[in-house]
Amino acid sequence: MSLPLGALSMDVSELLSRGVAEVIVESELRTRLQSGTPLRLKQGFDPTKPDMHIGHAVGLRKLRAFQELGHQVVLIVGDWTAQIGDPSGRDETRTRLSAAEVRANAETYMEQFFRVVDRQRTEVRWQSEWFGQFTLEHALDLAGRFTLAQMLSHETFRKRYETGAPLTILELMYPMLQAYDSVAIKADVEFGGTDQKFNILAGRELMAQLGMTPQQVFLVPLIPGTDGRKMSKTFNNTVDIRMPPAEMYGRIMSMSDEVLPLYFEVLTDVPMVEVHEMKMAMAAGQVNPRDLKMRLAREIVAQFHDQAAAAAAEAAFVRQFVERELPEDIPNFAIKAPAGIVEVLVAAGLAPSKSEARRLIDGGGVRVDGERVEGYTLTLNPGANVVVQVGRRKFVRVV
RNA sequence: GGGUCGGUACCGAAGUGGCCAAACGGGGCGGUCUGUAAAAUCGCUGGCUUACGCCUUCGCAGGUUCGAAUCCUGCCCGGCCCA
């Protein structure tokens, strides 16, 4: 019994196109996939900032898909490159980390990584296995294989150089080390976000120089955050893999309508035909984007938690934001003596300072049992059992 | 090593002796609206004070002055040019 050829090639097509930014060289990778030999898929990470968001999951889902076709993931812990910090897309030099921090971060990272990727089909390698043995001679040899012009063809480096921002030689070493990793583990394909193109290509370059078959480059798109800008911790527009279900659900609901179809494409298995239908329906105003967003939120929460958690998160969302009722879990805040509303807001963590608390009251953002608070004179008594609310999302029950 | 330019609040960026808690933009937060924690729109955005007001902040440390983010000296950090 043989597989229908049509179905198989469809699979590969989708594998190489859906949620993919660029494959270099696509025809070669296609051939190697069809050869039936298991490929070594390199994915590196620097244990610097271990919090992963769903943007990272786009690539992890791809790794998983390859694994399901029988390929082997090689996860590289960049314990050396972490000391430099990836300069890609960076305007400034990063601060360096201690060995202990690196170890702890690596743990945290892997805990998240293996929520998507199959641990059984993953080989974990630390850079120190090879860089720990490196001598100055090796380092000089490596440095001698790349030119300054090559490095400055990288937009990040060039921009920093041209605008006069600081740029250290150490940072120029980063792509070289990453390239050498590919040599060390004999990578067939290296995965990364589009911001990794330069670094991964450096690996191709180096492998070719050393007479090896150059690795294929598999780039996944960097997805926009909930506000449409680049997803990044600094913009606070991420949906983190470790977020509890309700928060994850809420963050997805808060995203801009325009990014919906893309999220469906890269983060769910909803058939592409359906995704296109959604796009059309939205453009034609035939569907409330909110409903699509709810479906997306359910799909994603279920992926990182489970169906039940997703359903519960949805129910809580509907209750709080659609029906505008109080959320179910309102933390209690006990006071021992009568206290003014301003003090309570600060003590309960609803406002960072008394000045801010007063501003919130002035702006009409503070409610006690649903009644808007006017002025700063309101006093709450112990055992009052009232709900103090700031904005639509922060609640505390004062007891 | 020499010359020169620069370091301002969460970020970017004005301000170059008093009118500066410091323009403007972004972000954040809040209000309104809304079928969404979308969009739109309005407001707020150092701390303490019911309030008058007071206190701390413009790389760091001193100094000049009635008064300094603004002037002077030293130091630290970065860019560029020259070597």
CSV table of C-alpha atoms (C1' of nucleotides) in Angstrom, one decimal:
chain,number,residue,atom,x,y,z
A,1,MET,CA,0.0,0.0,0.0
A,2,SER,CA,1.6,3.2,-1.1
A,3,LEU,CA,0.7,6.7,-0.1
A,4,PRO,CA,-1.0,8.8,-2.8
A,5,LEU,CA,1.8,10.9,-4.2
A,6,GLY,CA,-0.5,14.0,-4.4
A,7,ALA,CA,-1.2,14.1,-0.7
A,8,LEU,CA,2.5,13.7,0.2
A,9,SER,CA,3.7,16.5,-2.0
A,10,MET,CA,0.9,18.7,-0.7
A,11,ASP,CA,2.2,18.1,2.8
A,12,VAL,CA,5.7,19.1,1.8
A,13,SER,CA,4.4,22.2,0.1
A,14,GLU,CA,2.5,23.4,3.1
A,15,LEU,CA,5.5,22.5,5.3
A,16,LEU,CA,7.7,24.7,3.2
A,17,SER,CA,5.3,27.6,2.8
A,18,ARG,CA,2.8,28.0,5.6
A,19,GLY,CA,4.2,30.2,8.3
A,20,VAL,CA,7.5,30.3,6.5
A,21,ALA,CA,9.3,33.5,5.6
A,22,GLU,CA,12.1,32.2,3.4
A,23,VAL,CA,13.9,28.9,2.6
A,24,ILE,CA,17.4,28.9,1.2
A,25,VAL,CA,17.8,27.0,-1.1
A,26,GLU,CA,14.2,25.7,-1.3
A,27,SER,CA,14.8,23.3,-4.2
A,28,GLU,CA,17.7,21.7,-2.4
A,29,LEU,CA,15.7,21.3,0.9
A,30,ARG,CA,12.8,19.8,-1.1
A,31,THR,CA,15.1,17.2,-2.6
A,32,ARG,CA,16.7,16.4,0.7
A,33,LEU,CA,13.3,16.0,2.3
A,34,GLN,CA,12.2,13.6,-0.4
A,35,SER,CA,15.4,11.6,-0.2
A,36,GLY,CA,14.1,9.9,3.0
A,37,THR,CA,17.2,10.5,5.0
A,38,PRO,CA,16.5,12.0,8.4
A,39,LEU,CA,17.9,15.5,8.6
A,40,ARG,CA,19.6,17.2,11.5
A,41,LEU,CA,17.7,20.4,12.3
A,42,LYS,CA,19.6,23.0,14.2
A,43,GLN,CA,17.9,25.4,16.5
A,44,GLY,CA,20.1,27.5,18.7
A,45,PHE,CA,19.2,29.8,21.5
A,46,ASP,CA,21.0,32.1,23.8
A,47,PRO,CA,20.0,31.6,27.4
A,48,THR,CA,19.7,35.3,28.0
A,49,LYS,CA,16.1,36.2,28.3
A,50,PRO,CA,14.3,32.9,28.8
A,51,ASP,CA,10.7,34.1,28.5
A,52,MET,CA,9.3,32.8,25.3
A,53,HIS,CA,6.3,34.2,23.6
A,54,ILE,CA,4.0,32.7,20.9
A,55,GLY,CA,6.1,34.4,18.3
A,56,HIS,CA,8.8,31.8,19.1
A,57,ALA,CA,6.2,29.1,18.9
A,58,VAL,CA,5.9,29.7,15.2
A,59,GLY,CA,9.3,28.2,14.7
A,60,LEU,CA,8.9,25.5,17.3
A,61,ARG,CA,5.7,24.3,15.6
A,62,LYS,CA,7.7,23.9,12.4
A,63,LEU,CA,10.4,21.9,14.2
A,64,ARG,CA,7.6,19.7,15.5
A,65,ALA,CA,6.2,19.2,12.1
A,66,PHE,CA,9.6,18.1,10.8
A,67,GLN,CA,10.0,15.8,13.7
A,68,GLU,CA,6.8,14.2,12.8
A,69,LEU,CA,8.3,13.3,9.4
A,70,GLY,CA,11.1,11.6,11.2
A,71,HIS,CA,13.7,14.3,11.4
A,72,GLN,CA,16.0,15.0,14.3
A,73,VAL,CA,16.2,18.3,16.2
A,74,VAL,CA,19.5,19.5,17.6
A,75,LEU,CA,19.0,22.2,20.2
A,76,ILE,CA,22.1,24.2,20.9
A,77,VAL,CA,22.4,26.0,24.1
A,78,GLY,CA,24.4,29.1,23.3
A,79,ASP,CA,26.3,29.3,26.6
A,80,TRP,CA,29.2,31.1,24.8
A,81,THR,CA,27.3,33.3,22.5
A,82,ALA,CA,25.1,34.4,25.4
A,83,GLN,CA,28.2,36.0,26.8
A,84,ILE,CA,28.3,38.2,23.7
A,85,GLY,CA,24.6,38.7,23.1
A,86,ASP,CA,23.2,38.5,19.6
A,87,PRO,CA,23.7,41.9,18.0
A,88,SER,CA,21.0,41.2,15.4
A,89,GLY,CA,18.5,44.0,15.4
A,90,ARG,CA,20.2,45.5,18.4
A,91,ASP,CA,21.2,49.1,18.7
A,92,GLU,CA,23.5,48.7,21.5
A,93,THR,CA,25.8,46.3,23.2
A,94,ARG,CA,24.2,43.9,25.6
A,95,THR,CA,25.3,43.3,29.1
A,96,ARG,CA,27.1,40.0,29.8
A,97,LEU,CA,25.8,37.3,32.1
A,98,SER,CA,27.2,35.1,34.8
A,99,ALA,CA,27.6,31.3,34.2
A,100,ALA,CA,25.0,30.6,36.9
A,101,GLU,CA,22.5,32.9,35.2
A,102,VAL,CA,23.1,31.2,31.9
A,103,ARG,CA,22.4,27.8,33.4
A,104,ALA,CA,19.2,28.9,35.1
A,105,ASN,CA,18.0,30.6,32.0
A,106,ALA,CA,18.7,27.5,29.9
A,107,GLU,CA,16.6,25.4,32.2
A,108,THR,CA,13.7,27.8,31.9
A,109,TYR,CA,14.0,28.0,28.2
A,110,MET,CA,14.0,24.3,27.7
A,111,GLU,CA,11.0,23.8,29.9
A,112,GLN,CA,9.1,26.0,27.5
A,113,PHE,CA,10.7,24.7,24.3
A,114,PHE,CA,9.6,21.2,25.0
A,115,ARG,CA,6.0,22.2,25.5
A,116,VAL,CA,6.0,22.2,21.7
A,117,VAL,CA,9.0,20.3,20.5
A,118,ASP,CA,9.2,16.5,21.0
A,119,ARG,CA,11.9,15.9,23.6
A,120,GLN,CA,12.4,12.3,22.5
A,121,ARG,CA,13.6,13.4,19.1
A,122,THR,CA,15.8,16.2,20.3
A,123,GLU,CA,19.5,16.2,21.0
A,124,VAL,CA,20.6,18.9,23.4
A,125,ARG,CA,24.1,20.2,22.9
A,126,TRP,CA,26.0,23.0,24.7
A,127,GLN,CA,28.4,25.2,22.9
A,128,SER,CA,31.0,24.7,25.6
A,129,GLU,CA,31.4,21.2,24.4
A,130,TRP,CA,33.4,22.6,21.5
A,131,PHE,CA,34.2,26.2,22.5
A,132,GLY,CA,35.5,25.0,25.8
A,133,GLN,CA,38.3,23.4,23.9
A,134,PHE,CA,39.0,26.3,21.7
A,135,THR,CA,42.4,27.8,21.7
A,136,LEU,CA,43.5,31.2,20.5
A,137,GLU,CA,44.8,29.4,17.4
A,138,HIS,CA,41.3,28.2,16.6
A,139,ALA,CA,39.8,31.6,17.3
A,140,LEU,CA,42.2,33.3,15.0
A,141,ASP,CA,41.6,30.7,12.3
A,142,LEU,CA,37.9,31.3,12.5
A,143,ALA,CA,38.3,35.1,12.5
A,144,GLY,CA,40.5,34.8,9.5
A,145,ARG,CA,37.7,33.3,7.4
A,146,PHE,CA,35.4,36.3,7.4
A,147,THR,CA,36.1,39.8,6.2
A,148,LEU,CA,35.0,43.1,7.6
A,149,ALA,CA,33.2,43.9,4.4
A,150,GLN,CA,31.1,40.7,4.9
A,151,MET,CA,30.3,41.8,8.4
A,152,LEU,CA,29.3,45.2,7.4
A,153,SER,CA,27.0,43.9,4.8
A,154,HIS,CA,24.8,42.9,7.7
A,155,GLU,CA,22.4,45.8,8.1
A,156,THR,CA,22.6,45.8,11.9
A,157,PHE,CA,26.3,46.2,11.9
A,158,ARG,CA,26.3,48.7,9.1
A,159,LYS,CA,23.7,50.8,10.6
A,160,ARG,CA,25.4,50.9,14.0
A,161,TYR,CA,28.7,51.6,12.3
A,162,GLU,CA,27.3,54.4,10.1
A,163,THR,CA,25.3,56.1,12.7
A,164,GLY,CA,28.2,56.1,15.1
A,165,ALA,CA,26.7,53.8,17.7
A,166,PRO,CA,29.2,51.6,19.6
A,167,LEU,CA,30.1,48.3,18.0
A,168,THR,CA,32.7,46.0,19.4
A,169,ILE,CA,34.9,43.4,17.7
A,170,LEU,CA,33.4,41.0,20.2
A,171,GLU,CA,30.0,41.5,18.6
A,172,LEU,CA,31.4,40.8,15.2
A,173,MET,CA,32.5,37.4,16.6
A,174,TYR,CA,28.9,36.4,17.2
A,175,PRO,CA,27.9,35.3,13.7
A,176,MET,CA,31.2,33.4,13.5
A,177,LEU,CA,30.6,31.4,16.6
A,178,GLN,CA,27.1,30.6,15.5
A,179,ALA,CA,28.4,29.5,12.2
A,180,TYR,CA,30.9,27.2,13.8
A,181,ASP,CA,28.1,25.5,15.8
A,182,SER,CA,26.7,24.3,12.5
A,183,VAL,CA,30.1,22.8,11.7
A,184,ALA,CA,30.3,21.2,15.1
A,185,ILE,CA,27.0,19.4,14.9
A,186,LYS,CA,26.9,18.8,11.2
A,187,ALA,CA,23.6,20.6,10.7
A,188,ASP,CA,21.5,19.9,7.6
A,189,VAL,CA,19.1,22.7,8.2
A,190,GLU,CA,19.2,25.7,10.6
A,191,PHE,CA,16.0,27.2,11.8
A,192,GLY,CA,15.5,30.8,12.9
A,193,GLY,CA,13.5,34.0,12.6
A,194,THR,CA,14.1,36.3,9.7
A,195,ASP,CA,16.4,38.3,11.9
A,196,GLN,CA,18.7,35.3,11.9
A,197,LYS,CA,19.3,35.2,8.2
A,198,PHE,CA,22.8,36.7,8.3
A,199,ASN,CA,24.0,34.5,11.1
A,200,ILE,CA,22.6,31.3,9.5
A,201,LEU,CA,24.1,32.3,6.1
A,202,ALA,CA,27.4,32.7,7.8
A,203,GLY,CA,27.1,29.0,8.8
A,204,ARG,CA,26.5,28.1,5.2
A,205,GLU,CA,29.6,30.0,4.2
A,206,LEU,CA,31.8,28.5,6.8
A,207,MET,CA,30.6,24.9,6.1
A,208,ALA,CA,31.3,25.4,2.4
A,209,GLN,CA,34.8,26.7,3.2
A,210,LEU,CA,35.5,23.6,5.2
A,211,GLY,CA,34.3,21.3,2.5
A,212,MET,CA,31.1,20.3,4.1
A,213,THR,CA,27.6,20.3,2.5
A,214,PRO,CA,26.2,23.7,3.5
A,215,GLN,CA,23.2,23.7,5.7
A,216,GLN,CA,19.8,24.9,4.4
A,217,VAL,CA,18.4,28.1,5.9
A,218,PHE,CA,14.8,27.9,7.2
A,219,LEU,CA,13.4,31.2,8.2
A,220,VAL,CA,10.1,31.8,10.0
A,221,PRO,CA,8.4,35.2,10.1
A,222,LEU,CA,8.7,37.4,13.1
A,223,ILE,CA,5.1,38.0,13.9
A,224,PRO,CA,3.7,41.3,15.1
A,225,GLY,CA,2.6,41.7,18.7
A,226,THR,CA,-0.9,42.3,19.8
A,227,ASP,CA,-0.7,45.9,18.8
A,228,GLY,CA,0.6,45.3,15.3
A,229,ARG,CA,4.2,46.4,16.1
A,230,LYS,CA,7.0,43.9,16.3
A,231,MET,CA,6.4,41.4,19.1
A,232,SER,CA,8.8,42.4,21.8
A,233,LYS,CA,9.0,42.5,25.6
A,234,THR,CA,9.9,46.2,25.4
A,235,PHE,CA,6.5,46.9,23.8
A,236,ASN,CA,4.7,44.8,26.2
A,237,ASN,CA,2.7,43.3,23.4
A,238,THR,CA,3.7,39.7,23.8
A,239,VAL,CA,1.6,36.6,24.6
A,240,ASP,CA,4.0,34.5,26.7
A,241,ILE,CA,4.0,30.8,26.5
A,242,ARG,CA,3.9,30.5,30.3
A,243,MET,CA,1.0,32.9,30.8
A,244,PRO,CA,-2.0,31.4,32.7
A,245,PRO,CA,-4.9,30.6,30.5
A,246,ALA,CA,-7.1,33.6,31.3
A,247,GLU,CA,-4.3,36.1,30.7
A,248,MET,CA,-3.2,34.4,27.5
A,249,TYR,CA,-6.8,34.5,26.3
A,250,GLY,CA,-7.1,38.1,27.2
A,251,ARG,CA,-3.9,39.2,25.5
A,252,ILE,CA,-5.1,37.5,22.3
A,253,MET,CA,-8.4,39.3,22.5
A,254,SER,CA,-6.6,42.6,22.9
A,255,MET,CA,-4.8,42.3,19.6
A,256,SER,CA,-5.5,44.4,16.6
A,257,ASP,CA,-8.0,43.0,14.2
A,258,GLU,CA,-5.6,43.2,11.2
A,259,VAL,CA,-3.2,40.6,12.5
A,260,LEU,CA,-5.8,37.9,12.9
A,261,PRO,CA,-5.4,36.0,9.6
A,262,LEU,CA,-1.7,35.9,10.1
A,263,TYR,CA,-2.0,34.4,13.6
A,264,PHE,CA,-4.3,31.8,12.2
A,265,GLU,CA,-1.8,30.9,9.6
A,266,VAL,CA,1.3,30.6,11.7
A,267,LEU,CA,-0.1,29.4,15.0
A,268,THR,CA,-3.0,27.1,14.3
A,269,ASP,CA,-3.7,24.1,12.1
A,270,VAL,CA,-6.9,25.7,10.7
A,271,PRO,CA,-6.8,24.9,7.0
A,272,MET,CA,-5.6,27.7,4.8
A,273,VAL,CA,-8.7,27.7,2.8
A,274,GLU,CA,-10.6,28.6,5.9
A,275,VAL,CA,-8.2,31.3,6.8
A,276,HIS,CA,-8.7,32.9,3.4
A,277,GLU,CA,-12.4,32.8,3.9
A,278,MET,CA,-12.1,34.5,7.2
A,279,LYS,CA,-10.0,37.3,5.6
A,280,MET,CA,-12.6,37.8,2.9
A,281,ALA,CA,-15.5,37.8,5.4
A,282,MET,CA,-13.7,40.3,7.6
A,283,ALA,CA,-13.0,42.6,4.7
A,284,ALA,CA,-16.6,42.4,3.6
A,285,GLY,CA,-17.8,43.1,7.2
A,286,GLN,CA,-19.8,39.9,7.3
A,287,VAL,CA,-18.3,38.7,10.5
A,288,ASN,CA,-17.5,40.3,13.8
A,289,PRO,CA,-13.7,40.1,14.2
A,290,ARG,CA,-14.3,39.5,17.9
A,291,ASP,CA,-15.8,36.1,17.2
A,292,LEU,CA,-12.8,35.1,15.1
A,293,LYS,CA,-10.5,36.3,17.7
A,294,MET,CA,-12.3,34.2,20.3
A,295,ARG,CA,-11.8,31.2,18.2
A,296,LEU,CA,-8.1,32.0,17.8
A,297,ALA,CA,-7.7,32.6,21.5
A,298,ARG,CA,-9.4,29.2,22.2
A,299,GLU,CA,-7.1,27.4,19.7
A,300,ILE,CA,-4.0,29.0,21.2
A,301,VAL,CA,-4.8,28.5,24.8
A,302,ALA,CA,-5.7,24.9,24.1
A,303,GLN,CA,-2.3,24.4,22.6
A,304,PHE,CA,-0.3,25.6,25.6
A,305,HIS,CA,-2.8,24.4,28.2
A,306,ASP,CA,-5.8,22.3,27.2
A,307,GLN,CA,-9.3,22.5,25.9
A,308,ALA,CA,-10.9,22.8,29.4
A,309,ALA,CA,-8.6,25.7,30.3
A,310,ALA,CA,-9.4,27.4,27.1
A,311,ALA,CA,-13.2,27.0,27.6
A,312,ALA,CA,-12.9,28.3,31.2
A,313,ALA,CA,-10.8,31.3,30.0
A,314,GLU,CA,-13.4,32.1,27.4
A,315,ALA,CA,-16.2,31.9,29.9
A,316,ALA,CA,-14.4,34.3,32.3
A,317,PHE,CA,-13.7,36.7,29.4
A,318,VAL,CA,-17.3,36.8,28.3
A,319,ARG,CA,-18.4,37.3,31.9
A,320,GLN,CA,-16.1,40.2,32.6
A,321,PHE,CA,-15.9,42.0,29.3
A,322,VAL,CA,-19.0,41.2,27.3
A,323,GLU,CA,-21.4,41.0,30.1
A,324,ARG,CA,-19.5,43.4,32.3
A,325,GLU,CA,-19.8,41.4,35.4
A,326,LEU,CA,-17.2,41.1,38.1
A,327,PRO,CA,-14.6,38.5,37.5
A,328,GLU,CA,-14.8,35.3,39.5
A,329,ASP,CA,-11.5,35.5,41.3
A,330,ILE,CA,-11.1,38.8,43.0
A,331,PRO,CA,-8.2,38.8,45.3
A,332,ASN,CA,-8.9,39.8,48.9
A,333,PHE,CA,-7.2,42.7,50.5
A,334,ALA,CA,-7.4,42.8,54.3
A,335,ILE,CA,-7.2,46.1,56.1
A,336,LYS,CA,-6.8,46.3,59.9
A,337,ALA,CA,-8.0,49.8,60.5
A,338,PRO,CA,-10.2,52.3,58.6
A,339,ALA,CA,-8.2,53.6,55.7
A,340,GLY,CA,-8.6,56.3,53.1
A,341,ILE,CA,-9.3,55.3,49.5
A,342,VAL,CA,-6.0,56.7,48.3
A,343,GLU,CA,-4.0,54.6,50.8
A,344,VAL,CA,-6.0,51.5,50.0
A,345,LEU,CA,-5.3,51.9,46.2
A,346,VAL,CA,-1.6,52.1,46.9
A,347,ALA,CA,-1.4,49.4,49.5
A,348,ALA,CA,-3.4,46.9,47.4
A,349,GLY,CA,-1.1,47.6,44.5
A,350,LEU,CA,-3.8,49.1,42.3
A,351,ALA,CA,-1.8,52.3,42.0
A,352,PRO,CA,2.0,52.8,42.3
A,353,SER,CA,1.9,56.0,44.3
A,354,LYS,CA,-0.5,58.2,46.1
A,355,SER,CA,-0.2,60.9,43.4
A,356,GLU,CA,-1.1,58.3,40.8
A,357,ALA,CA,-4.0,57.1,42.9
A,358,ARG,CA,-5.3,60.7,43.1
A,359,ARG,CA,-4.9,61.1,39.3
A,360,LEU,CA,-6.9,57.9,38.7
A,361,ILE,CA,-9.7,59.2,40.9
A,362,ASP,CA,-9.7,62.5,39.1
A,363,GLY,CA,-9.8,60.7,35.8
A,364,GLY,CA,-12.9,58.7,36.9
A,365,GLY,CA,-11.1,55.4,36.8
A,366,VAL,CA,-11.8,54.3,40.4
A,367,ARG,CA,-15.0,52.5,41.4
A,368,VAL,CA,-16.1,51.0,44.7
A,369,ASP,CA,-18.9,48.5,44.3
A,370,GLY,CA,-19.5,49.9,40.9
A,371,GLU,CA,-19.9,53.5,42.1
A,372,ARG,CA,-17.4,56.0,40.7
A,373,VAL,CA,-15.3,57.5,43.5
A,374,GLU,CA,-15.3,61.3,43.6
A,375,GLY,CA,-12.7,63.1,45.7
A,376,TYR,CA,-10.2,61.6,48.0
A,377,THR,CA,-12.2,61.5,51.2
A,378,LEU,CA,-13.8,58.1,51.1
A,379,THR,CA,-12.8,55.9,54.0
A,380,LEU,CA,-13.1,52.1,53.9
A,381,ASN,CA,-13.5,50.1,57.1
A,382,PRO,CA,-12.2,46.6,57.9
A,383,GLY,CA,-14.7,44.0,57.0
A,384,ALA,CA,-16.5,46.4,54.5
A,385,ASN,CA,-16.4,43.6,51.9
A,386,VAL,CA,-16.5,46.0,48.9
A,387,VAL,CA,-14.9,45.6,45.5
A,388,VAL,CA,-12.5,48.3,44.6
A,389,GLN,CA,-11.8,48.6,40.9
A,390,VAL,CA,-9.4,50.5,38.8
A,391,GLY,CA,-10.1,50.7,35.1
A,392,ARG,CA,-11.7,47.6,33.7
A,393,ARG,CA,-9.1,45.1,34.7
A,394,LYS,CA,-7.9,45.6,38.2
A,395,PHE,CA,-10.0,44.5,41.1
A,396,VAL,CA,-9.6,43.9,44.8
A,397,ARG,CA,-12.0,43.0,47.4
A,398,VAL,CA,-11.4,45.0,50.6
A,399,VAL,CA,-12.2,43.0,53.7
B,1,G,C1',47.7,60.3,22.7
B,2,G,C1',45.5,65.1,20.4
B,3,G,C1',41.1,67.6,18.5
B,4,U,C1',35.9,67.8,18.4
B,5,C,C1',30.8,66.7,19.4
B,6,G,C1',27.5,64.5,22.7
B,7,G,C1',25.3,62.0,27.6
B,8,U,C1',17.8,65.2,29.5
B,9,A,C1',12.1,61.7,32.5
B,10,C,C1',10.0,54.4,30.3
B,11,C,C1',12.0,55.4,25.0
B,12,G,C1',13.1,59.1,21.2
B,13,A,C1',13.9,64.2,21.4
B,14,A,C1',13.6,70.0,22.5
B,15,G,C1',15.5,73.3,26.1
B,16,U,C1',21.7,76.4,26.6
B,17,G,C1',21.2,81.3,33.6
B,18,G,C1',15.1,82.7,36.4
B,19,C,C1',8.7,82.1,32.6
B,20,C,C1',11.6,74.2,33.9
B,21,A,C1',8.9,68.9,37.1
B,22,A,C1',11.3,70.4,32.1
B,23,A,C1',8.2,71.5,24.9
B,24,C,C1',6.9,67.6,21.4
B,25,G,C1',6.3,62.5,19.7
B,26,G,C1',6.0,57.3,21.1
B,27,G,C1',4.6,54.0,24.9
B,28,G,C1',1.8,53.4,29.4
B,29,C,C1',-2.5,54.3,32.3
B,30,G,C1',-7.6,56.2,32.8
B,31,G,C1',-12.5,58.2,30.7
B,32,U,C1',-16.1,58.0,26.6
B,33,C,C1',-17.9,55.1,22.8
B,34,U,C1',-18.1,50.0,21.1
B,35,G,C1',-20.8,43.2,19.5
B,36,U,C1',-13.6,42.9,21.2
B,37,A,C1',-8.9,44.1,26.6
B,38,A,C1',-9.9,46.0,18.2
B,39,A,C1',-10.6,50.9,16.0
B,40,A,C1',-11.9,56.0,17.2
B,41,U,C1',-11.8,60.0,20.6
B,42,C,C1',-10.6,62.9,25.2
B,43,G,C1',-7.6,63.2,29.5
B,44,C,C1',-3.4,62.0,32.8
B,45,U,C1',1.7,60.6,32.8
B,46,G,C1',8.4,62.4,39.4
B,47,G,C1',7.1,62.1,44.8
B,48,C,C1',4.5,64.1,49.3
B,49,U,C1',0.0,67.0,50.5
B,50,U,C1',-7.8,67.8,51.1
B,51,A,C1',-5.5,72.2,49.6
B,52,C,C1',-1.8,76.9,49.7
B,53,G,C1',2.5,74.5,48.8
B,54,C,C1',6.9,71.6,49.7
B,55,C,C1',10.7,67.9,48.2
B,56,U,C1',13.8,65.1,44.6
B,57,U,C1',15.2,64.8,39.2
B,58,C,C1',18.4,66.7,33.4
B,59,G,C1',26.0,61.1,33.2
B,60,C,C1',28.9,61.7,38.3
B,61,A,C1',31.5,65.0,41.9
B,62,G,C1',32.5,69.7,43.2
B,63,G,C1',32.3,75.2,42.2
B,64,U,C1',30.3,80.3,40.5
B,65,U,C1',25.5,82.8,41.3
B,66,C,C1',20.2,85.8,44.9
B,67,G,C1',19.0,81.7,41.3
B,68,A,C1',21.9,76.3,37.1
B,69,A,C1',19.4,71.0,33.0
B,70,U,C1',21.6,75.6,31.2
B,71,C,C1',28.2,78.8,33.2
B,72,C,C1',33.2,76.8,35.3
B,73,U,C1',36.6,72.6,37.0
B,74,G,C1',37.6,67.5,37.4
B,75,C,C1',36.0,62.6,36.5
B,76,C,C1',33.2,58.5,33.9
B,77,C,C1',30.9,56.8,29.3
B,78,G,C1',30.1,57.1,23.8
B,79,G,C1',30.7,59.0,18.5
B,80,C,C1',33.7,61.3,14.7
B,81,C,C1',38.4,63.3,12.7
B,82,C,C1',43.8,63.0,13.2
B,83,A,C1',47.9,59.7,15.0
